[in-house]
Amino acid sequence: MRLESIGQRPVNNIVDITNYVMFELGQPLHAFDADKIDGQHLKIKNLPQGTEFTALDGSVKSLDKDDLIICDGTDRPLCIAGVYGGLDSGVSQDTTNIFLESAYFSPTPVRKTSFRHNLRTESAAHFEKGTDQHQCLEALLRAALMITEITGANSNSQYIDNFPNPLPLAVAEIHTEKVRSLIGKSIPNGEIQLILESLSMIIDKVDENKWNITIPSYKTDVHRQADIIEEIVRIYGLNNIESAKKFSFSMPEQLANDSMTSRQIAMQYLADSGYSEAMGLSIINSTQWSKITKNENFEGVRINNTSNVQLDLMRPEALATALEIVAHNQSRQQNDIRMYEYGRSYNVTDQKEYKEDEYISIFGTGSLWDESWAIKTKDSFDSFYLKTTILNLLKRLNVTKFQEKKLTGDPRFEDAIELTMGPRRIAVLGEVSKSWLKASGIKGNMTFGQVYWENVIEMINNKPIKFKEFSKFPVVRRDLAVIVGAEVTYESIRLLANKTLSNYLTNMKLFDIYSNEEQLGKGKRSMSIAFYFTNSVKTFEEKEIEDMMKKLIETLESKVDAFIRK
């Protein structure tokens, strides 16, 4: 009942007793079937790389050359030391003779072996945190006593204790003035001494302020002055330490145009635009990423993650966590998503050097609007909406002089564009590849954009923004229906128009696209564009507008082979 109350599954009397003693005294034990130990003696050693070991759960492990193994007289592996027992020597219903083992194992090799074989046990957890080297015998005798009392067994041998090189007790130096300073309370030296001695710590006073403290072996988590101060506070009582009435701290001065301030401006804009901030993990599952990208040979920045062996790859790009976030939300019936994330990606260069890049990712799925009787449209989060967001974000940061072009050959996207400034990529955006979505467990479409933050920072125009007085004179609008080849983009027309009529053209809007092979010809389409002209000093005359439109039409006809619909 006591083991069940702490979440432990009963196995049999012998195993339950060893588990009970482990939780009672903090010392793991292991019970062997003595009749299955060949040669009637044990060895603790490393076995050759690749040696097979059958664990208690029936799984077969390929041992590493650094794994510490408990073997019998024939070097047959019986147990992974401190981690897991073997099937061939475990206690069963047919066991009549038991051999108990109680040992001290160093934390580091136990932890490495445990994670290497994905064997997370209570025994390994205890050894990883450190056990008392002087408690092995006490735990052994306690377990033997409980076995004889509960099962009626007889103890037929004396214990064997092999402890040739006991580890020295840890010694830490403390300064009592530092103790008082960190605690924030003037505790007398005498009271500090009483507290430490009550914890079985031996004090060697070098002088009135400097003490050498010998730490008892059972205090496996105490190693340095900070740990000792924590013990003093624990016994003294936090309730006896008054809180300061005033707190003071310094804030680093930051320039208005530095990266952090610009990032805050960007993230605030996205939040104001209806996006929620996401914070994904910077480590992902390499197996899942290889499945998504269909690249089994991808290396990336691998880590030895002791907390979760499946999360073993530093995020290679922003889309990795965006896919996880969308899949997580969809699995909880959250299908209408608009999110952004600031983060870093990690890769290895051709020169085998680690490279870290900053980004802001913006992504979403589903509908733009909640269901409502007042909203009849079903607008979806798509590339056009995301493009508007990114363009406005860059404009907000005063990054305006960039080029837009179609992005091809990127396996992440079905259809995408990129924004560049010279050789530098500023942003990419598009519809995520169907195969990537399927491998990630995402239903429907997903639109994703990435702003390459380090490149954007270099391009930010830090000149102060100056207000320009609005024109007092009427704005003139002229519409053109331009027939062009299907490969000609609106962006290319916009750039040509701005270059041709830069003095007076203040805005353009594409309000219609029309395709019909019979009327327009094969591979042709018509774009209806509104052009807005403003003059800050006078009202336009009709001839001025006609001259500008004529100049624009001539430019479009010569540069993109355009034809103007009458």
XYZ file of C-alpha atoms in Angstrom:
566
model
C 0.000 0.000 0.000
C 2.812 2.413 0.826
C 4.509 1.846 -2.524
C 1.207 2.264 -4.353
C 0.597 5.537 -2.511
C 3.714 7.006 -4.152
C 2.885 5.657 -7.596
C 4.973 2.463 -7.549
C 3.656 -0.740 -9.098
C 3.991 -3.837 -6.857
C 6.011 -6.684 -8.413
C 6.766 -9.316 -5.765
C 7.827 -9.339 -2.114
C 11.555 -9.184 -2.802
C 11.488 -6.439 -5.430
C 8.944 -4.475 -3.391
C 11.225 -4.595 -0.340
C 14.234 -3.317 -2.298
C 12.085 -0.504 -3.694
C 10.748 0.308 -0.230
C 14.265 0.592 1.192
C 15.344 2.747 -1.754
C 12.611 5.289 -1.026
C 13.101 4.998 2.736
C 16.882 5.489 2.831
C 17.658 6.842 -0.641
C 19.883 3.879 -1.504
C 18.984 1.736 -4.563
C 19.342 -2.040 -4.202
C 19.147 -4.941 -6.608
C 18.091 -8.518 -5.914
C 19.534 -11.336 -8.046
C 18.414 -14.935 -8.318
C 21.547 -16.426 -6.734
C 21.166 -19.748 -8.580
C 21.506 -17.924 -11.917
C 24.878 -16.365 -11.082
C 27.497 -18.543 -12.784
C 30.683 -18.930 -10.798
C 28.964 -17.654 -7.644
C 30.672 -14.284 -7.792
C 30.119 -10.904 -9.456
C 32.341 -8.561 -11.445
C 31.739 -4.907 -12.269
C 33.336 -4.040 -15.592
C 32.928 -2.636 -19.099
C 32.048 -5.068 -21.879
C 32.961 -4.821 -25.585
C 30.978 -2.452 -27.795
C 27.815 -4.067 -29.151
C 27.474 -6.791 -26.499
C 23.795 -7.747 -26.261
C 21.931 -7.488 -22.969
C 18.334 -8.587 -22.346
C 16.653 -6.273 -19.849
C 13.910 -7.196 -17.378
C 11.227 -5.873 -19.719
C 12.406 -8.233 -22.473
C 14.011 -5.558 -24.637
C 17.466 -6.282 -26.063
C 20.046 -3.528 -25.614
C 23.302 -3.173 -27.528
C 25.777 -2.138 -24.854
C 28.225 0.714 -25.214
C 31.871 0.244 -24.309
C 31.449 2.898 -21.585
C 28.470 1.209 -19.896
C 29.250 -0.181 -16.449
C 27.948 -3.749 -16.247
C 27.553 -6.215 -13.373
C 28.636 -9.628 -14.703
C 28.873 -13.147 -13.324
C 31.980 -15.321 -13.266
C 31.727 -16.010 -17.006
C 31.452 -12.294 -17.894
C 27.766 -12.752 -18.748
C 25.958 -9.410 -18.259
C 23.446 -9.619 -15.420
C 22.611 -5.987 -14.806
C 23.358 -2.484 -16.092
C 24.945 -0.991 -12.980
C 22.632 1.443 -11.226
C 20.129 1.468 -14.083
C 18.306 -1.753 -14.960
C 18.255 -5.420 -14.122
C 18.605 -8.330 -16.528
C 15.958 -10.867 -17.457
C 18.325 -13.819 -17.039
C 19.132 -13.101 -13.373
C 15.962 -11.414 -12.113
C 13.867 -12.628 -9.186
C 10.835 -14.681 -10.274
C 8.221 -16.991 -8.736
C 10.684 -19.879 -9.040
C 13.480 -18.115 -7.127
C 14.609 -19.872 -3.930
C 17.940 -18.168 -3.224
C 18.517 -14.417 -3.332
C 21.676 -12.374 -3.607
C 21.336 -8.706 -2.546
C 23.583 -6.017 -3.992
C 23.987 -2.510 -2.582
C 26.543 -0.231 -4.220
C 27.644 3.331 -4.792
C 27.927 4.431 -8.429
C 29.121 7.813 -9.668
C 26.270 10.015 -10.955
C 27.716 10.913 -14.368
C 28.222 7.432 -15.923
C 24.842 6.270 -14.605
C 23.114 9.280 -16.153
C 24.863 8.815 -19.504
C 24.035 5.104 -19.647
C 20.425 5.694 -18.616
C 19.825 8.220 -21.402
C 21.888 6.302 -23.918
C 19.533 3.314 -23.655
C 16.393 5.315 -22.805
C 16.056 3.464 -19.498
C 14.625 5.948 -17.005
C 14.310 4.214 -13.642
C 13.993 5.324 -10.028
C 17.332 3.680 -9.330
C 19.059 5.711 -12.041
C 17.356 8.894 -10.828
C 18.682 8.329 -7.294
C 22.241 7.665 -8.459
C 22.160 10.659 -10.833
C 21.326 12.978 -7.943
C 23.989 11.406 -5.745
C 23.740 8.801 -3.001
C 25.475 8.452 0.337
C 28.509 6.221 -0.122
C 28.418 5.267 3.562
C 24.800 4.069 3.520
C 25.234 1.016 1.303
C 25.675 -1.392 4.202
C 22.821 0.071 6.255
C 20.427 -0.284 3.314
C 21.621 -3.836 2.619
C 21.082 -4.953 6.225
C 17.709 -3.195 6.360
C 16.495 -5.037 3.253
C 17.824 -8.386 4.517
C 16.015 -7.882 7.844
C 12.720 -7.047 6.125
C 13.004 -10.086 3.830
C 13.573 -12.455 6.758
C 10.731 -10.919 8.790
C 8.158 -10.719 5.995
C 8.901 -13.857 3.953
C 10.308 -16.117 6.679
C 13.546 -16.578 4.748
C 16.859 -17.392 6.407
C 20.087 -15.441 5.995
C 22.760 -18.007 5.145
C 25.846 -15.834 4.732
C 27.704 -12.838 6.061
C 27.753 -9.663 4.047
C 30.735 -8.895 1.838
C 31.905 -5.281 1.928
C 34.367 -4.138 -0.720
C 35.150 -0.439 -0.247
C 38.903 0.001 -0.894
C 38.926 3.722 -1.720
C 36.278 5.716 0.153
C 35.656 9.130 -1.329
C 36.797 12.010 0.890
C 34.109 14.168 2.436
C 33.468 17.442 0.619
C 34.876 20.611 2.184
C 33.544 24.082 1.362
C 34.815 27.464 2.463
C 32.351 30.070 3.718
C 32.697 33.674 4.843
C 30.221 34.614 7.540
C 30.050 38.239 6.397
C 29.094 36.986 2.924
C 26.496 34.722 4.522
C 24.882 37.681 6.269
C 25.089 39.816 3.131
C 23.355 37.278 0.895
C 20.690 36.384 3.442
C 19.978 40.026 4.212
C 19.925 39.409 7.941
C 22.595 39.968 10.581
C 22.745 36.448 12.005
C 25.421 36.119 14.753
C 28.317 33.735 14.161
C 27.229 31.696 17.157
C 23.797 31.023 15.681
C 25.314 30.126 12.297
C 27.603 27.654 14.066
C 24.702 26.047 15.958
C 22.724 25.581 12.735
C 25.639 23.983 10.885
C 26.532 21.667 13.768
C 22.893 20.576 14.039
C 23.226 19.419 10.428
C 26.299 17.288 11.319
C 28.670 19.674 9.577
C 32.177 19.982 11.014
C 33.526 23.528 11.334
C 37.198 24.430 11.082
C 37.577 28.138 11.816
C 40.470 29.679 9.911
C 39.608 33.021 11.510
C 36.506 34.772 12.848
C 35.036 35.278 9.381
C 36.508 32.444 7.267
C 35.368 28.869 8.032
C 36.074 25.536 6.344
C 32.999 23.306 6.500
C 33.239 19.512 6.193
C 29.961 18.284 4.730
C 28.498 14.908 5.801
C 28.219 12.267 3.100
C 24.416 12.166 3.171
C 24.248 15.839 2.103
C 24.883 14.974 -1.539
C 23.377 18.240 -2.805
C 25.652 20.507 -0.737
C 28.971 21.376 -2.406
C 29.756 25.093 -2.048
C 29.127 28.240 -0.043
C 25.816 28.981 -1.787
C 24.493 25.523 -0.853
C 25.518 25.982 2.778
C 23.810 29.390 2.896
C 20.665 27.731 1.576
C 20.838 25.201 4.412
C 21.289 28.001 6.964
C 18.246 29.862 5.609
C 16.184 26.666 5.603
C 16.810 26.081 9.303
C 16.776 29.743 10.343
C 13.431 30.237 8.626
C 12.477 32.513 5.760
C 9.703 33.924 7.946
C 12.391 35.368 10.238
C 13.944 37.431 7.427
C 12.198 40.754 6.889
C 11.607 41.969 3.340
C 13.303 45.197 2.346
C 10.981 48.188 2.151
C 12.734 49.530 -0.932
C 14.191 47.724 -3.914
C 16.623 49.296 -6.338
C 17.985 47.972 -9.598
C 19.662 49.399 -12.664
C 18.352 49.255 -16.210
C 20.797 49.311 -19.131
C 20.433 52.370 -21.312
C 19.474 51.480 -24.857
C 19.592 53.518 -28.003
C 16.346 54.140 -29.840
C 17.630 52.440 -32.988
C 19.200 49.292 -31.557
C 18.063 45.774 -32.383
C 16.044 45.237 -29.236
C 14.049 48.454 -29.606
C 13.349 47.702 -33.273
C 12.295 44.194 -32.324
C 9.907 45.567 -29.719
C 8.423 47.887 -32.341
C 7.976 44.961 -34.744
C 6.421 42.648 -32.182
C 4.123 45.374 -30.897
C 2.939 46.037 -34.449
C 2.156 42.338 -34.967
C 0.299 42.150 -31.661
C -1.695 45.266 -32.588
C -2.516 43.622 -35.934
C -4.264 40.713 -34.241
C -1.449 38.166 -34.063
C -0.708 36.168 -30.910
C 2.880 35.648 -29.810
C 4.165 32.071 -29.854
C 7.184 30.738 -27.990
C 8.290 27.415 -29.424
C 11.059 25.155 -28.178
C 14.459 25.709 -29.754
C 15.054 21.939 -29.752
C 13.102 19.483 -31.888
C 12.927 15.772 -32.701
C 15.488 14.997 -35.413
C 13.601 11.875 -36.536
C 10.400 13.845 -37.050
C 12.265 16.622 -38.873
C 13.878 14.094 -41.243
C 10.426 12.652 -41.886
C 9.009 16.102 -42.709
C 11.881 17.182 -44.955
C 12.465 13.710 -46.448
C 16.159 14.182 -45.726
C 17.507 11.231 -43.760
C 21.086 12.556 -43.947
C 20.359 15.917 -42.327
C 22.913 16.565 -39.579
C 22.298 20.022 -38.125
C 23.305 20.929 -34.593
C 22.792 17.789 -32.499
C 22.695 17.862 -28.709
C 22.851 15.257 -25.975
C 19.610 16.179 -24.219
C 19.532 14.527 -20.812
C 15.980 15.688 -20.064
C 14.329 14.277 -23.186
C 16.338 12.060 -25.519
C 13.833 12.568 -28.349
C 14.503 16.311 -28.482
C 18.020 16.077 -29.860
C 18.251 18.689 -32.644
C 18.589 22.451 -32.356
C 15.894 24.119 -34.463
C 17.378 24.432 -38.007
C 14.805 26.971 -39.180
C 11.753 28.937 -38.083
C 9.246 26.726 -39.899
C 10.153 23.757 -37.683
C 8.503 25.176 -34.573
C 5.719 26.874 -36.546
C 4.613 23.442 -37.785
C 4.664 22.064 -34.237
C 2.637 25.003 -32.918
C -0.043 24.740 -35.616
C -0.311 20.943 -35.226
C -0.611 21.341 -31.443
C -3.409 23.914 -31.782
C -5.308 21.975 -34.432
C -5.281 18.864 -32.249
C -7.170 20.963 -29.690
C -9.763 22.173 -32.177
C -8.113 25.579 -32.644
C -8.141 25.931 -36.417
C -8.170 29.704 -36.914
C -4.606 30.697 -36.101
C -2.621 33.914 -36.515
C 0.719 33.872 -34.709
C 4.210 35.325 -34.735
C 7.429 34.240 -33.057
C 10.824 35.790 -32.483
C 13.512 33.138 -32.258
C 16.833 31.793 -33.440
C 17.753 28.985 -35.795
C 20.944 26.935 -35.578
C 22.943 25.346 -38.376
C 26.416 24.135 -39.347
C 28.284 25.950 -42.123
C 30.346 24.285 -44.846
C 33.393 25.154 -42.740
C 31.902 23.040 -39.889
C 31.254 26.110 -37.773
C 28.059 26.719 -35.834
C 25.840 29.517 -37.122
C 22.984 31.193 -35.268
C 20.402 33.363 -37.061
C 17.630 35.556 -35.672
C 14.209 35.638 -37.269
C 10.618 36.738 -36.834
C 8.183 34.187 -38.229
C 4.548 34.983 -39.010
C 2.118 32.190 -39.805
C -1.507 31.176 -39.738
C -4.309 28.892 -40.887
C -8.061 28.952 -41.175
C -10.427 31.898 -41.327
C -9.592 35.532 -40.672
C -12.854 36.231 -38.898
C -14.868 34.494 -36.195
C -18.243 33.120 -37.214
C -20.884 35.831 -36.973
C -24.275 36.637 -38.452
C -22.894 40.073 -39.369
C -19.959 38.724 -41.422
C -20.961 36.907 -44.585
C -17.511 36.460 -46.116
C -15.254 33.489 -45.388
C -11.875 35.117 -45.981
C -8.953 32.808 -45.219
C -5.485 33.569 -43.944
C -3.501 33.413 -47.187
C -0.350 34.703 -48.859
C -1.962 38.004 -49.839
C -2.964 38.770 -46.266
C 0.443 37.723 -44.933
C 2.252 39.753 -47.591
C 0.345 42.856 -46.503
C 1.354 42.201 -42.902
C 5.050 41.820 -43.750
C 5.115 44.859 -46.052
C 3.477 47.014 -43.382
C 5.882 45.639 -40.779
C 8.896 46.594 -42.905
C 7.356 49.989 -43.581
C 6.878 50.460 -39.846
C 10.620 49.798 -39.424
C 11.405 52.246 -42.247
C 12.722 49.476 -44.511
C 11.293 50.307 -47.928
C 13.835 49.882 -50.717
C 13.610 46.169 -51.495
C 12.764 44.030 -54.502
C 10.103 41.357 -54.767
C 10.462 38.237 -56.886
C 9.006 34.779 -57.188
C 10.783 32.140 -55.116
C 11.363 28.811 -56.841
C 13.047 25.589 -55.795
C 12.345 25.979 -52.067
C 10.968 22.642 -50.778
C 9.198 24.393 -47.908
C 6.661 26.088 -50.160
C 4.103 25.274 -52.841
C 4.130 28.876 -54.055
C 6.223 31.658 -52.558
C 7.887 35.032 -53.025
C 10.973 36.598 -51.493
C 11.904 40.164 -50.661
C 15.533 41.080 -51.207
C 17.758 44.114 -50.880
C 20.829 43.608 -53.017
C 22.330 40.214 -52.147
C 20.519 40.078 -48.798
C 17.243 38.260 -48.295
C 14.827 40.315 -46.206
C 11.830 37.978 -46.054
C 10.131 34.970 -47.648
C 6.469 33.990 -47.557
C 4.144 31.506 -49.174
C 1.899 28.477 -48.864
C 3.611 25.622 -47.022
C 4.270 22.399 -48.950
C 1.397 19.886 -48.790
C 3.799 17.029 -48.062
C 5.343 18.940 -45.152
C 1.896 19.654 -43.728
C 0.851 16.013 -44.040
C 4.028 14.783 -42.331
C 3.398 17.280 -39.511
C -0.215 16.179 -39.045
C -1.665 19.540 -40.156
C -5.016 19.669 -41.944
C -5.867 22.223 -44.608
C -3.524 24.965 -45.754
C -0.903 26.906 -43.827
C 0.697 30.189 -44.814
C 4.132 30.983 -43.442
C 6.473 33.945 -43.635
C 9.930 34.553 -42.230
C 11.636 37.901 -41.705
C 15.430 37.548 -41.600
C 15.938 39.838 -38.650
C 19.704 40.341 -38.816
C 19.441 41.460 -42.448
C 16.517 43.748 -41.642
C 18.442 45.417 -38.811
C 21.251 46.313 -41.213
C 18.754 47.916 -43.599
C 16.753 49.962 -41.112
C 16.897 53.642 -41.995
C 17.573 55.323 -38.671
C 16.919 58.811 -39.952
C 14.123 60.421 -37.956
C 10.733 60.269 -39.625
C 9.590 63.757 -40.587
C 6.002 64.826 -41.048
C 5.050 66.098 -44.501
C 2.029 68.333 -44.779
C -0.961 66.818 -46.551
C -1.785 68.332 -49.901
C -4.589 70.875 -49.874
C -5.425 70.105 -53.484
C -7.644 67.330 -54.841
C -6.281 63.850 -55.500
C -6.728 62.696 -59.102
C -7.498 59.058 -59.917
C -7.015 57.389 -63.269
C -7.732 53.714 -64.041
C -5.935 51.510 -66.541
C -6.791 47.999 -67.731
C -3.384 46.579 -68.648
C -3.128 43.363 -70.666
C 0.167 41.575 -69.986
C 1.644 38.106 -70.081
C 0.764 35.793 -67.206
C 4.385 35.924 -66.037
C 4.260 39.699 -65.456
C 3.541 40.538 -61.813
C 1.722 43.498 -60.365
C 4.871 44.254 -58.375
C 6.902 44.776 -61.556
C 4.237 47.178 -62.872
C 4.202 49.028 -59.557
C 7.973 49.500 -59.628
C 7.901 50.773 -63.224
C 5.102 53.224 -62.447
C 6.843 54.573 -59.361
C 10.078 55.034 -61.276
C 8.344 56.769 -64.193
C 6.019 59.049 -62.193
C 7.877 59.363 -58.909
C 7.127 63.077 -58.441
C 3.340 62.896 -58.363
C 2.240 59.244 -58.138
C 1.344 58.677 -54.464
C -0.590 55.414 -54.506
C -1.660 52.455 -56.646
C -4.338 49.805 -56.162
C -4.915 46.593 -58.085
C -8.684 46.142 -57.985
C -9.356 43.471 -60.607
C -7.665 40.618 -62.501
C -9.345 39.064 -65.539
C -8.341 36.082 -67.701
C -10.028 34.839 -70.889
C -8.058 33.175 -73.679
C -10.733 33.860 -76.306
C -10.804 37.590 -75.605
C -7.253 38.297 -74.405
C -5.202 35.572 -76.040
C -3.328 32.567 -74.689
C -1.123 33.251 -71.660
C -2.532 36.762 -71.201
C -4.401 38.434 -68.374
C -5.797 41.872 -67.658
C -4.975 43.874 -64.527
C -7.189 46.817 -63.612
C -5.126 49.315 -61.652
C -6.051 52.627 -60.057
C -3.361 55.341 -60.079
C -3.559 58.247 -57.619
C -1.796 61.561 -58.315
C -1.189 64.365 -55.819
C 0.253 67.865 -56.263
C 1.224 69.773 -53.135
C 1.395 73.227 -54.758
C -1.531 73.451 -57.188
C -4.489 71.715 -58.754
C -3.625 69.426 -61.667
C -4.659 70.463 -65.145
C -6.189 67.799 -67.362
C -3.317 67.989 -69.860
C -0.774 67.284 -67.078
C -2.626 64.119 -66.117
C -2.940 63.035 -69.746
C 0.782 63.566 -70.328
C 1.693 61.482 -67.267
C -0.653 58.651 -68.251
C 0.732 58.700 -71.800
C 4.275 58.465 -70.457
C 3.239 55.590 -68.176
C 1.547 53.690 -71.009
C 4.615 54.051 -73.237
C 6.831 52.722 -70.442
C 4.589 49.701 -69.834
C 4.364 48.920 -73.556
C 8.139 48.998 -73.976
C 9.181 47.309 -70.735
C 6.600 44.550 -70.168
C 4.973 44.355 -73.623
C 1.699 45.667 -72.212
C -1.451 46.441 -74.172
C -3.991 48.930 -72.829
C -7.631 47.881 -73.023
C -9.846 50.677 -74.267
